[in-house]
Amino acid sequence: MKENIHPQYHKVVFMDMNSGFKFLTGSTKTANETIQWEDGNTYPLIKVEVSSDTHPFYTGVQKFTDRGGRTERFMKRYNMKGK
């Protein structure tokens, strides 16, 4: 490998903002926030919206947080009932 062209690889903590689930892994991403992990070390904290803890593929449950929009307006306009 060439010297000084690859990003620095280090340990970071990813935190799922929906469930609070956290895991420590290696990454080239950096962050301004830090968190103290279970081993007593401080690592960069990267917040994510979806992880394996909340993704429907892994959990088997799909959640709809917002059903508003075009479909709702269509149903209301034509006086139809949704499922």
Coordinates of N, CA, C and O in Angstrom, one line a residue:
M1 N 0.8 -1.2 0.0 CA 0.0 0.0 0.0 C 0.9 1.2 0.0 O 1.9 1.3 0.6
K2 N 0.4 2.3 -0.6 CA 1.1 3.5 -0.7 C 1.0 4.2 0.7 O 0.0 4.1 1.4
E3 N 2.0 4.9 1.1 CA 2.0 5.7 2.3 C 1.2 6.9 2.2 O 1.1 7.6 1.2
N4 N 0.5 7.3 3.3 CA -0.2 8.6 3.5 C -1.3 8.9 2.5 O -1.6 10.0 2.3
I5 N -1.9 7.9 1.9 CA -3.1 8.1 1.1 C -4.4 7.5 1.6 O -5.4 7.8 1.1
H6 N -4.3 6.7 2.6 CA -5.4 6.0 3.2 C -5.9 6.7 4.4 O -5.1 7.2 5.2
P7 N -7.2 6.7 4.6 CA -7.7 7.4 5.9 C -7.3 6.6 7.1 O -7.1 5.4 7.0
Q8 N -7.3 7.3 8.2 CA -6.9 6.6 9.5 C -8.0 5.7 10.0 O -9.2 6.1 10.0
Y9 N -7.7 4.5 10.3 CA -8.6 3.5 10.8 C -8.5 3.4 12.3 O -7.4 3.2 12.8
H10 N -9.6 3.6 13.0 CA -9.6 3.6 14.4 C -10.9 3.1 15.0 O -11.9 2.9 14.2
K11 N -11.0 2.9 16.3 CA -12.2 2.4 16.9 C -13.2 3.6 17.2 O -12.7 4.7 17.6
V12 N -14.5 3.4 16.9 CA -15.5 4.4 17.1 C -16.7 3.6 17.7 O -16.9 2.4 17.6
V13 N -17.6 4.4 18.4 CA -18.8 3.9 18.9 C -20.0 4.4 18.0 O -20.1 5.6 17.8
F14 N -20.8 3.5 17.5 CA -22.0 3.9 16.8 C -23.2 3.8 17.7 O -23.3 2.8 18.4
M15 N -24.1 4.8 17.7 CA -25.2 4.8 18.6 C -26.5 5.0 17.8 O -26.6 5.9 17.0
D16 N -27.5 4.0 17.9 CA -28.8 4.1 17.2 C -29.6 5.2 18.0 O -29.9 5.0 19.2
M17 N -30.0 6.2 17.3 CA -30.8 7.3 18.0 C -32.2 6.9 18.4 O -32.8 7.4 19.3
N18 N -32.7 5.9 17.7 CA -34.1 5.4 18.0 C -34.2 4.5 19.3 O -35.1 4.6 20.0
S19 N -33.2 3.7 19.5 CA -33.2 2.7 20.6 C -32.2 3.0 21.6 O -32.3 2.4 22.7
G20 N -31.1 3.7 21.3 CA -30.1 3.9 22.3 C -29.0 2.8 22.2 O -28.1 2.8 23.0
F21 N -29.2 1.8 21.3 CA -28.3 0.7 21.2 C -26.9 1.2 20.7 O -26.8 2.1 19.8
K22 N -25.8 0.8 21.4 CA -24.5 1.2 21.0 C -23.6 0.0 20.8 O -23.7 -1.0 21.4
F23 N -22.7 0.2 19.8 CA -21.7 -0.8 19.6 C -20.3 -0.2 19.2 O -20.3 0.8 18.5
L24 N -19.3 -0.9 19.5 CA -17.9 -0.4 19.3 C -17.4 -1.2 18.1 O -17.5 -2.4 18.0
T25 N -16.8 -0.5 17.1 CA -16.3 -1.1 15.9 C -15.2 -0.3 15.3 O -15.0 0.9 15.8
G26 N -14.5 -0.8 14.3 CA -13.5 0.0 13.7 C -14.1 0.8 12.5 O -15.0 0.3 11.8
S27 N -13.6 2.0 12.2 CA -14.1 2.8 11.1 C -13.1 3.9 10.8 O -12.2 4.2 11.5
T28 N -13.3 4.4 9.6 CA -12.5 5.6 9.2 C -13.2 6.9 9.4 O -12.7 8.0 9.2
K29 N -14.5 6.8 9.9 CA -15.3 8.0 10.2 C -14.8 8.7 11.5 O -14.3 8.0 12.3
T30 N -14.9 10.0 11.5 CA -14.6 10.7 12.7 C -15.8 11.5 13.2 O -16.8 11.7 12.5
A31 N -15.7 12.0 14.4 CA -16.9 12.7 15.0 C -16.3 13.7 16.0 O -15.2 13.5 16.6
N32 N -17.1 14.8 16.3 CA -16.7 15.8 17.3 C -17.1 15.3 18.7 O -16.5 15.7 19.6
E33 N -18.2 14.5 18.8 CA -18.6 14.0 20.1 C -17.8 12.8 20.5 O -17.4 12.0 19.6
T34 N -17.6 12.6 21.8 CA -17.0 11.4 22.3 C -17.8 10.7 23.4 O -18.7 11.4 23.9
I35 N -17.5 9.5 23.7 CA -18.2 8.8 24.7 C -17.3 7.8 25.4 O -16.3 7.3 24.8
Q36 N -17.5 7.6 26.7 CA -16.6 6.7 27.4 C -17.3 5.3 27.3 O -18.4 5.1 27.7
W37 N -16.5 4.4 26.8 CA -17.0 3.0 26.6 C -16.8 2.2 27.9 O -16.2 2.6 28.8
E38 N -17.4 1.0 27.9 CA -17.3 0.0 29.0 C -15.9 -0.3 29.4 O -15.7 -0.6 30.6
D39 N -14.9 -0.2 28.5 CA -13.6 -0.6 28.9 C -12.8 0.6 29.5 O -11.6 0.5 29.8
G40 N -13.5 1.7 29.7 CA -12.9 2.9 30.3 C -12.2 3.9 29.4 O -11.8 4.9 29.7
N41 N -12.1 3.5 28.1 CA -11.5 4.4 27.1 C -12.6 5.3 26.5 O -13.7 5.0 26.5
T42 N -12.1 6.4 25.9 CA -13.0 7.4 25.3 C -12.8 7.2 23.8 O -11.7 7.2 23.2
Y43 N -14.0 7.1 23.1 CA -14.0 6.9 21.6 C -14.9 8.0 21.0 O -15.8 8.5 21.6
P44 N -14.7 8.2 19.7 CA -15.6 9.1 19.0 C -17.0 8.5 18.9 O -17.1 7.3 18.8
L45 N -18.0 9.3 19.0 CA -19.4 8.8 19.0 C -20.1 9.3 17.7 O -20.1 10.4 17.3
I46 N -20.6 8.3 16.9 CA -21.3 8.6 15.6 C -22.7 8.1 15.8 O -23.0 7.0 16.1
K47 N -23.6 9.1 15.6 CA -25.1 8.8 15.8 C -25.7 8.4 14.5 O -25.4 9.1 13.5
V48 N -26.4 7.3 14.5 CA -27.1 6.8 13.2 C -28.6 6.7 13.5 O -29.0 6.5 14.6
E49 N -29.4 6.8 12.4 CA -30.8 6.7 12.5 C -31.3 5.3 12.6 O -32.3 4.9 13.3
V50 N -30.6 4.4 11.9 CA -31.0 3.0 11.8 C -29.8 2.1 12.0 O -28.8 2.3 11.4
S51 N -30.0 1.0 12.8 CA -28.9 0.0 13.0 C -29.6 -1.4 12.9 O -30.8 -1.5 12.7
S52 N -28.9 -2.4 13.2 CA -29.4 -3.7 13.2 C -30.4 -3.9 14.3 O -31.3 -4.8 14.3
D53 N -30.4 -3.0 15.3 CA -31.3 -3.1 16.4 C -32.7 -2.6 16.1 O -33.7 -3.0 16.7
T54 N -32.8 -1.7 15.1 CA -34.1 -1.1 14.8 C -34.6 -1.4 13.3 O -35.7 -1.0 13.0
H55 N -33.7 -1.9 12.5 CA -34.1 -2.1 11.1 C -35.0 -3.2 10.9 O -34.9 -4.3 11.5
P56 N -36.1 -3.1 10.2 CA -37.1 -4.1 10.0 C -36.6 -5.4 9.5 O -37.1 -6.5 9.9
F57 N -35.6 -5.4 8.7 CA -35.0 -6.7 8.2 C -34.5 -7.6 9.3 O -34.7 -8.8 9.3
Y58 N -33.9 -6.9 10.3 CA -33.3 -7.7 11.4 C -34.3 -7.9 12.6 O -34.3 -9.0 13.2
T59 N -35.2 -7.0 12.8 CA -36.2 -7.1 13.9 C -37.5 -7.9 13.5 O -38.1 -8.4 14.4
G60 N -37.8 -7.9 12.2 CA -39.0 -8.5 11.8 C -40.3 -7.7 12.0 O -41.4 -8.1 11.8
V61 N -40.1 -6.4 12.4 CA -41.2 -5.5 12.7 C -41.0 -4.2 11.9 O -39.9 -3.7 11.9
Q62 N -42.0 -3.8 11.2 CA -41.9 -2.6 10.4 C -42.8 -1.5 11.1 O -43.9 -1.8 11.4
K63 N -42.2 -0.3 11.3 CA -42.9 0.7 12.0 C -43.1 1.9 11.0 O -42.2 2.3 10.3
F64 N -44.4 2.4 11.0 CA -44.7 3.5 10.1 C -44.9 4.7 11.1 O -45.8 4.8 11.8
T65 N -44.0 5.7 11.0 CA -44.1 6.8 11.9 C -44.8 7.9 11.3 O -45.4 8.7 12.0
D66 N -44.9 8.0 10.0 CA -45.6 9.1 9.3 C -46.4 8.6 8.2 O -45.8 8.2 7.2
R67 N -47.7 8.6 8.3 CA -48.5 8.1 7.2 C -49.2 9.2 6.4 O -50.0 9.0 5.6
G68 N -48.8 10.4 6.7 CA -49.3 11.6 6.0 C -48.7 11.7 4.6 O -47.7 11.1 4.3
G69 N -49.3 12.6 3.9 CA -48.7 12.8 2.5 C -49.7 12.6 1.4 O -50.9 12.7 1.6
R70 N -49.2 12.2 0.3 CA -50.1 12.1 -0.9 C -51.2 11.0 -0.8 O -52.3 11.3 -1.2
T71 N -50.8 9.9 -0.2 CA -51.8 8.8 -0.1 C -53.0 9.3 0.8 O -54.1 9.0 0.5
E72 N -52.6 9.9 1.9 CA -53.6 10.3 2.9 C -54.6 11.4 2.2 O -55.8 11.3 2.4
R73 N -54.0 12.3 1.5 CA -54.8 13.3 0.8 C -55.7 12.7 -0.2 O -56.9 13.1 -0.4
F74 N -55.2 11.7 -1.0 CA -56.0 11.0 -2.0 C -57.2 10.3 -1.4 O -58.3 10.5 -1.8
M75 N -56.9 9.6 -0.3 CA -58.0 8.8 0.4 C -59.0 9.8 0.9 O -60.2 9.5 0.9
K76 N -58.6 10.9 1.5 CA -59.5 11.9 2.1 C -60.4 12.6 1.0 O -61.6 12.7 1.1
R77 N -59.7 12.9 -0.1 CA -60.4 13.6 -1.2 C -61.5 12.7 -1.8 O -62.6 13.2 -2.1
Y78 N -61.3 11.4 -2.0 CA -62.3 10.5 -2.6 C -63.1 9.7 -1.5 O -63.7 8.8 -1.9
N79 N -63.0 10.2 -0.3 CA -63.8 9.6 0.8 C -63.6 8.1 0.9 O -64.6 7.4 1.0
M80 N -62.3 7.7 0.8 CA -62.0 6.2 0.9 C -61.4 5.9 2.2 O -60.9 6.8 2.9
K81 N -61.5 4.7 2.7 CA -60.9 4.3 3.9 C -59.7 3.4 3.6 O -59.7 2.5 2.8
G82 N -58.6 3.7 4.4 CA -57.4 2.9 4.2 C -57.4 1.7 5.0 O -58.4 1.4 5.7
K83 N -56.4 0.9 4.9 CA -56.3 -0.4 5.6 C -56.0 -0.2 7.0 O -55.4 0.6 7.5

